[in-house]
Each structure stands twice: as C-alpha cells, then as structure tokens.
Amino acid sequence: MSLSPFRFAIRMPSDHRVNSLTQTLQKVRSEGHSILDLTVSNPTRCGLDRPDPSIVLDPLCAPANLTYAPASRGDRRARVEIAQYYYTRGYTVNPDDLILTSSTSEAYSMVFRLTCDPYDRILIASPSYPLIHELAALNDIKTDAFPIHWMDDHWRSDLDKLPACIRPTTRALVCVSPNNPTGSVLSHSDYQRISACCNAHSIALIVDEVFADYPLDPSRPVPSSVDHAECLTFTLNGLSKVLSLPQAKLSWIHVSGPDHLKSRALEHLEHMADHYLSPNAFTINALSAWFAHTSRFQQPILQRIRNNLNHLSNLHQPGFRVLRPDAGWYACIQVDPRPGASQTDESICLNLLERYHTLVHPGFFFDFDQPGVLVLSLLTPENTFSKGISNLMESIAKAL
Ligand SMILES: Cc1ncc(COP(=O)(O)O)c(C=O)c1O
C-alpha cells in the first residue's frame, strides 16, 4: 500500500472543464442548428482559394527524405531558405542566427526555459494571444501584463507604463506584433524605446511576428525585429502563418542583440534543440519548393482579410464600433452597453450564439480590460462573415 495518494504536478490545471461558450456551442449544435462561425482561424479549413495540391504534396517525395540527417540548430539549407525569405522582406539575416523548431509554441517554450528560472516572470503586452499564459504556466513561469490601449483611433502599446511594470524577477518582455487579436504593430521607434528599457533592466525581448506578412494596408509593411541588436532579442515566426501551413510544423527563433549575449543564447538554444531534434525531414526538404510559391499561399488570405475589414469599416450603427487592426487575421468590435444594463462581452456572445447561432469570441478570453469587446476572425468566408455581422448588429440594436 502507498503511504500517500498519487498526485499530478501542480503545474497542471485544476480541471479541464470547457467554458460556458463552448458548452452553449455544443448544446446549439446538438439541437441540430448550423453555426455561423466567425472565429475560424485554420487557413486550411475556411474555403480559401488554396494553391494546387501538387504544390504542397509533390515536394514531399524528395529522395532526401529517405535519409535521416539530424542537425541540432536545424538543417542549414532550410535556415538559408528562411534567411532568403527575410531578404524578400528587406532584411539581411545570417542563417547561423536561426534555430529551427517544430512550432512557434515550442519556440516560446525554449526561449522561456532559456531566460527564466522557475517562478521568474515574463511581461506580456496585453490583450494578447491566450496561449502565451498557458505556455508560461507549463514552464513554471509567472506572467504580468503591460497594457495595449485603444487611443486616438489606434491600438498602441503604452510604452510610458513599461518601466513600472518590470519587477526584479522579470526576465523577458513578450510582444506579439502584429498582435493577436488587436492587430497592433510595433514601429521601429517603438522597438528602440522597448530595447532601451529592456537593456536598462537586463531583460530579454521576445517578439512573435507570425502575422507579419499580413498588413491590412498594402502600403504599410510590418517592421520585423530581426535587425534589432540593442538588446537580446528573440524573433519567433513559422510556416503556420507565413505559408498558412500549420500542418507542416516548422518554425524558427532568430536571435539578435549584443554579440556576447547573442552567441551564448545561440549555444544554449542549440543545446536544448539537440535534445529534441524536432523539425522533420519532409518539411525541411520541401521548404525551398514551398517558398517559391509564397505569394500563392498569402494572396488569397490577404484578399479575404482586406475584404472582410472593408465590409466592417462600411457599417455604421449606434453602439457598434470597429477597433481597426493594422495587420493580422483578427478584428475587434466595441459594443457599447446600454446605460445601466449589466451586459458583458460574454453575455453578448452567449445571446448571439443561442438566438442567432452566430459564434464570436468575448474579449475577456484575451484579457481586454475594457468591457464589451468582441473578437472576430477576418479569415471567415465573406458570406458567413457578412451574415454573422448583420446578426450581431441586429442583436445590438435590440439590446439598445
Ligand atoms: C500570435 C500567435 N503566435 C503563435 C501561434 C502558434 O503558432 P504555431 O502553430 O506555429 O505554434 C499562433 C496561433 O494561432 C498565434 O496566433
């Protein structure tokens, strides 16, 4: 007989119950209703004009796939291809400053383990991608938020507040640019201010730029952090968004910064990557053929997100405001509650789902501090998007 009952590690969640929006979704579906889903973000399943299947599948038959050739930083030819991708974006990247991973989530975990001891803290520009908190928890790291606000018709990181948010145990600042879901983008001058602050507090900068190829205004490309050398900087990106191939499972970490920190960080990352060797040969050997069709992968997405944003921008109704993104696959709507009403973003979403069979996400999923924010995926097929939005506007008009 054991002396004490078995227990799982405390880093595991206390329960795995689904939230009330998912419960309601399951109920509405079980009643036989089809859903207008305005949260779809899987590019392989939202009716896009995808490249011909042969473009994706033929390169997987490369004879090189018959050989296993492990490389701890990731195959160098693949890193050269990624450097070439940056060159087309206007940046010079040294392939030796890249470490390959199987996903951006894995890249986050590796950089967290590199920079933080257990119970150290990371600071996350928020609202943001909820998985960052989960990944931090899985790596025994605590999180703090530093605010992104809607100010003067724009989403802006409140950089004046940044120094006050840094604690003695803060080890890294995480910025998602373009941000999911606000679509806010950090400028070169923002990076300069952030780097100065990171240097002053000896913390690293982690930039997730997975949506960088998707500016909503074609004349305003998204700046990358790969050329920022003022502080130790990790830039994360990958094929799940660059080529809209999440199933390919290939991402990367680019390291920049002062030489002595950069070379040590690369050695440590290589040491960690060597334990997993996670990138797979099939994807590595297909990379050059796939990158040759980058615009064929990206154009239908750019068209879709710009069409849907245009549709939103032409709508005007009291109590409904588009908080316009600069880039990325999402848009936020501000619903102003009736004075005195006890409406929350969650209650708006539940009502929309039950009465109109229309699914959008409540802002609290992403840690918005202002109430009444809803998050929509601009990747939604245009027909579904316009029907879902008109349902949303009708539900708002009835509540006013
Ligand atoms: C901002 C952001 N970063 C990272 C990821 C995950 O990327 P990957 O599929 O490469 O792990 C997502 C997924 O949607 C995301 O929205």
Short mmCIF file of N, CA and C in Angstrom, two decimals, residues 23-104:
data_model
loop_
_atom_site.label_atom_id
_atom_site.label_comp_id
_atom_site.label_asym_id
_atom_site.label_seq_id
_atom_site.Cartn_x
_atom_site.Cartn_y
_atom_site.Cartn_z
N GLN A 23 -19.74 25.19 -23.96
CA GLN A 23 -20.91 24.38 -23.55
C GLN A 23 -22.14 24.77 -24.37
N THR A 24 -22.34 26.09 -24.53
CA THR A 24 -23.51 26.56 -25.29
C THR A 24 -23.37 26.14 -26.76
N LEU A 25 -22.16 26.23 -27.28
CA LEU A 25 -21.93 25.82 -28.67
C LEU A 25 -22.30 24.34 -28.86
N GLN A 26 -21.87 23.51 -27.91
CA GLN A 26 -22.19 22.07 -28.01
C GLN A 26 -23.70 21.88 -27.96
N LYS A 27 -24.37 22.64 -27.09
CA LYS A 27 -25.83 22.49 -26.95
C LYS A 27 -26.53 22.91 -28.26
N VAL A 28 -26.15 24.07 -28.80
CA VAL A 28 -26.81 24.57 -30.02
C VAL A 28 -26.58 23.60 -31.17
N ARG A 29 -25.37 23.05 -31.25
CA ARG A 29 -25.07 22.07 -32.31
C ARG A 29 -25.89 20.80 -32.10
N SER A 30 -26.00 20.35 -30.84
CA SER A 30 -26.73 19.10 -30.59
C SER A 30 -28.22 19.27 -30.91
N GLU A 31 -28.69 20.52 -30.92
CA GLU A 31 -30.10 20.76 -31.31
C GLU A 31 -30.27 20.78 -32.82
N GLY A 32 -29.17 20.57 -33.54
CA GLY A 32 -29.24 20.45 -34.99
C GLY A 32 -29.05 21.75 -35.75
N HIS A 33 -28.69 22.85 -35.06
CA HIS A 33 -28.51 24.12 -35.76
C HIS A 33 -27.12 24.21 -36.37
N SER A 34 -27.04 24.79 -37.56
CA SER A 34 -25.68 25.03 -38.07
C SER A 34 -25.25 26.43 -37.59
N ILE A 35 -23.94 26.55 -37.42
CA ILE A 35 -23.40 27.74 -36.75
C ILE A 35 -22.74 28.65 -37.78
N LEU A 36 -22.96 29.95 -37.64
CA LEU A 36 -22.17 30.93 -38.41
C LEU A 36 -20.94 31.21 -37.55
N ASP A 37 -19.83 30.60 -37.92
CA ASP A 37 -18.64 30.65 -37.07
C ASP A 37 -17.71 31.78 -37.51
N LEU A 38 -17.68 32.85 -36.73
CA LEU A 38 -16.80 33.99 -37.06
C LEU A 38 -15.51 33.94 -36.25
N THR A 39 -15.12 32.71 -35.85
CA THR A 39 -13.86 32.57 -35.10
C THR A 39 -12.86 31.67 -35.84
N VAL A 40 -13.22 31.23 -37.06
CA VAL A 40 -12.35 30.26 -37.74
C VAL A 40 -10.97 30.85 -38.01
N SER A 41 -9.94 30.11 -37.63
CA SER A 41 -8.61 30.65 -37.89
C SER A 41 -7.69 29.58 -38.48
N ASN A 42 -8.29 28.45 -38.88
CA ASN A 42 -7.50 27.40 -39.52
C ASN A 42 -7.51 27.66 -41.04
N PRO A 43 -6.37 28.11 -41.60
CA PRO A 43 -6.37 28.54 -43.00
C PRO A 43 -6.64 27.40 -43.99
N THR A 44 -6.49 26.15 -43.50
CA THR A 44 -6.72 25.02 -44.41
C THR A 44 -8.21 24.63 -44.43
N ARG A 45 -9.01 25.32 -43.59
CA ARG A 45 -10.43 24.93 -43.49
C ARG A 45 -11.36 26.13 -43.51
N CYS A 46 -11.04 27.13 -44.31
CA CYS A 46 -12.01 28.24 -44.34
C CYS A 46 -12.27 28.67 -45.78
N GLY A 47 -12.31 27.68 -46.67
CA GLY A 47 -12.78 27.93 -48.04
C GLY A 47 -11.91 28.90 -48.83
N LEU A 48 -10.61 28.93 -48.55
CA LEU A 48 -9.72 29.82 -49.30
C LEU A 48 -9.36 29.18 -50.64
N ASP A 49 -9.00 30.02 -51.59
CA ASP A 49 -8.50 29.53 -52.88
C ASP A 49 -7.05 29.08 -52.65
N ARG A 50 -6.89 27.82 -52.28
CA ARG A 50 -5.57 27.32 -51.90
C ARG A 50 -4.74 26.98 -53.15
N PRO A 51 -3.40 26.97 -53.03
CA PRO A 51 -2.57 26.54 -54.16
C PRO A 51 -2.94 25.11 -54.58
N ASP A 52 -2.64 24.78 -55.81
CA ASP A 52 -2.92 23.43 -56.30
C ASP A 52 -2.29 22.39 -55.34
N PRO A 53 -3.01 21.29 -55.02
CA PRO A 53 -2.45 20.30 -54.08
C PRO A 53 -1.05 19.84 -54.46
N SER A 54 -0.74 19.79 -55.78
CA SER A 54 0.59 19.29 -56.17
C SER A 54 1.70 20.22 -55.64
N ILE A 55 1.39 21.50 -55.49
CA ILE A 55 2.40 22.44 -54.98
C ILE A 55 2.81 22.06 -53.55
N VAL A 56 1.83 21.61 -52.77
CA VAL A 56 2.14 21.23 -51.39
C VAL A 56 2.70 19.81 -51.33
N LEU A 57 2.10 18.90 -52.12
CA LEU A 57 2.40 17.48 -51.92
C LEU A 57 3.62 16.97 -52.69
N ASP A 58 3.83 17.45 -53.92
CA ASP A 58 4.94 16.89 -54.73
C ASP A 58 6.30 17.00 -54.04
N PRO A 59 6.61 18.18 -53.42
CA PRO A 59 7.95 18.28 -52.80
C PRO A 59 8.17 17.32 -51.64
N LEU A 60 7.09 16.69 -51.15
CA LEU A 60 7.27 15.74 -50.04
C LEU A 60 7.87 14.42 -50.49
N CYS A 61 7.98 14.23 -51.82
CA CYS A 61 8.54 12.96 -52.34
C CYS A 61 10.04 13.06 -52.61
N ALA A 62 10.71 14.07 -52.06
CA ALA A 62 12.15 14.24 -52.33
C ALA A 62 12.93 13.01 -51.85
N PRO A 63 13.84 12.48 -52.67
CA PRO A 63 14.64 11.32 -52.26
C PRO A 63 15.42 11.58 -50.96
N ALA A 64 15.75 12.85 -50.70
CA ALA A 64 16.49 13.17 -49.47
C ALA A 64 15.73 12.72 -48.23
N ASN A 65 14.41 12.54 -48.35
CA ASN A 65 13.61 12.11 -47.18
C ASN A 65 13.93 10.68 -46.74
N LEU A 66 14.65 9.94 -47.59
CA LEU A 66 14.97 8.55 -47.23
C LEU A 66 16.13 8.48 -46.24
N THR A 67 16.77 9.65 -46.03
CA THR A 67 17.93 9.66 -45.12
C THR A 67 17.63 10.51 -43.90
N TYR A 68 18.09 10.08 -42.74
CA TYR A 68 17.97 10.90 -41.53
C TYR A 68 19.27 11.65 -41.33
N ALA A 69 19.19 12.98 -41.36
CA ALA A 69 20.40 13.79 -41.22
C ALA A 69 20.17 14.83 -40.11
N PRO A 70 20.25 14.39 -38.84
CA PRO A 70 19.93 15.32 -37.75
C PRO A 70 20.90 16.50 -37.67
N ALA A 71 20.36 17.65 -37.28
CA ALA A 71 21.21 18.84 -37.12
C ALA A 71 20.63 19.64 -35.96
N SER A 72 21.47 19.94 -34.95
CA SER A 72 20.90 20.49 -33.72
C SER A 72 20.28 21.87 -33.90
N ARG A 73 20.86 22.76 -34.73
CA ARG A 73 20.21 24.07 -34.96
C ARG A 73 19.11 23.96 -36.02
N GLY A 74 19.01 22.79 -36.66
CA GLY A 74 18.10 22.63 -37.79
C GLY A 74 18.92 22.68 -39.07
N ASP A 75 18.50 21.91 -40.06
CA ASP A 75 19.22 21.79 -41.32
C ASP A 75 19.65 23.16 -41.87
N ARG A 76 20.94 23.29 -42.24
CA ARG A 76 21.43 24.62 -42.64
C ARG A 76 20.77 25.10 -43.94
N ARG A 77 20.50 24.18 -44.88
CA ARG A 77 19.85 24.63 -46.14
C ARG A 77 18.50 25.25 -45.84
N ALA A 78 17.79 24.68 -44.88
CA ALA A 78 16.48 25.24 -44.52
C ALA A 78 16.66 26.63 -43.91
N ARG A 79 17.74 26.79 -43.11
CA ARG A 79 17.97 28.10 -42.50
C ARG A 79 18.36 29.13 -43.56
N VAL A 80 19.05 28.67 -44.61
CA VAL A 80 19.38 29.59 -45.71
C VAL A 80 18.08 30.02 -46.42
N GLU A 81 17.15 29.09 -46.60
CA GLU A 81 15.86 29.42 -47.22
C GLU A 81 15.11 30.47 -46.39
N ILE A 82 15.18 30.31 -45.07
CA ILE A 82 14.47 31.26 -44.20
C ILE A 82 15.14 32.64 -44.27
N ALA A 83 16.49 32.63 -44.32
CA ALA A 83 17.21 33.91 -44.48
C ALA A 83 16.79 34.58 -45.79
N GLN A 84 16.58 33.77 -46.82
CA GLN A 84 16.15 34.29 -48.13
C GLN A 84 14.74 34.89 -48.03
N TYR A 85 13.88 34.23 -47.26
CA TYR A 85 12.52 34.77 -47.02
C TYR A 85 12.64 36.17 -46.41
N TYR A 86 13.56 36.33 -45.42
CA TYR A 86 13.72 37.66 -44.81
C TYR A 86 14.27 38.67 -45.82
N TYR A 87 15.13 38.18 -46.71
CA TYR A 87 15.69 39.08 -47.72
C TYR A 87 14.56 39.67 -48.58
N THR A 88 13.57 38.83 -48.91
CA THR A 88 12.45 39.34 -49.72
C THR A 88 11.61 40.34 -48.91
N ARG A 89 11.71 40.28 -47.59
CA ARG A 89 11.02 41.29 -46.76
C ARG A 89 11.90 42.52 -46.52
N GLY A 90 13.14 42.49 -47.03
CA GLY A 90 14.00 43.66 -46.89
C GLY A 90 14.98 43.58 -45.72
N TYR A 91 15.20 42.38 -45.19
CA TYR A 91 16.10 42.22 -44.03
C TYR A 91 17.22 41.23 -44.36
N THR A 92 18.42 41.54 -43.86
CA THR A 92 19.54 40.61 -44.02
C THR A 92 19.66 39.78 -42.75
N VAL A 93 19.52 38.48 -42.92
CA VAL A 93 19.57 37.58 -41.76
C VAL A 93 20.67 36.55 -42.00
N ASN A 94 21.47 36.32 -40.98
CA ASN A 94 22.50 35.28 -41.06
C ASN A 94 21.86 33.93 -40.69
N PRO A 95 21.93 32.93 -41.60
CA PRO A 95 21.30 31.64 -41.29
C PRO A 95 21.79 31.05 -39.98
N ASP A 96 23.02 31.45 -39.55
CA ASP A 96 23.56 30.89 -38.30
C ASP A 96 22.95 31.54 -37.06
N ASP A 97 22.12 32.54 -37.25
CA ASP A 97 21.42 33.16 -36.12
C ASP A 97 20.02 32.57 -35.94
N LEU A 98 19.74 31.48 -36.67
CA LEU A 98 18.42 30.86 -36.60
C LEU A 98 18.49 29.48 -35.95
N ILE A 99 17.46 29.16 -35.16
CA ILE A 99 17.30 27.81 -34.61
C ILE A 99 15.92 27.34 -35.05
N LEU A 100 15.83 26.14 -35.59
CA LEU A 100 14.55 25.64 -36.08
C LEU A 100 13.82 24.85 -34.99
N THR A 101 12.50 25.00 -34.97
CA THR A 101 11.66 24.26 -34.01
C THR A 101 10.48 23.67 -34.79
N SER A 102 9.66 22.88 -34.11
CA SER A 102 8.53 22.29 -34.83
C SER A 102 7.30 23.20 -34.81
N SER A 103 7.26 24.18 -33.93
CA SER A 103 6.11 25.10 -33.89
C SER A 103 6.55 26.37 -33.17
N THR A 104 5.75 27.40 -33.30
CA THR A 104 6.06 28.64 -32.59
C THR A 104 5.85 28.42 -31.09
#
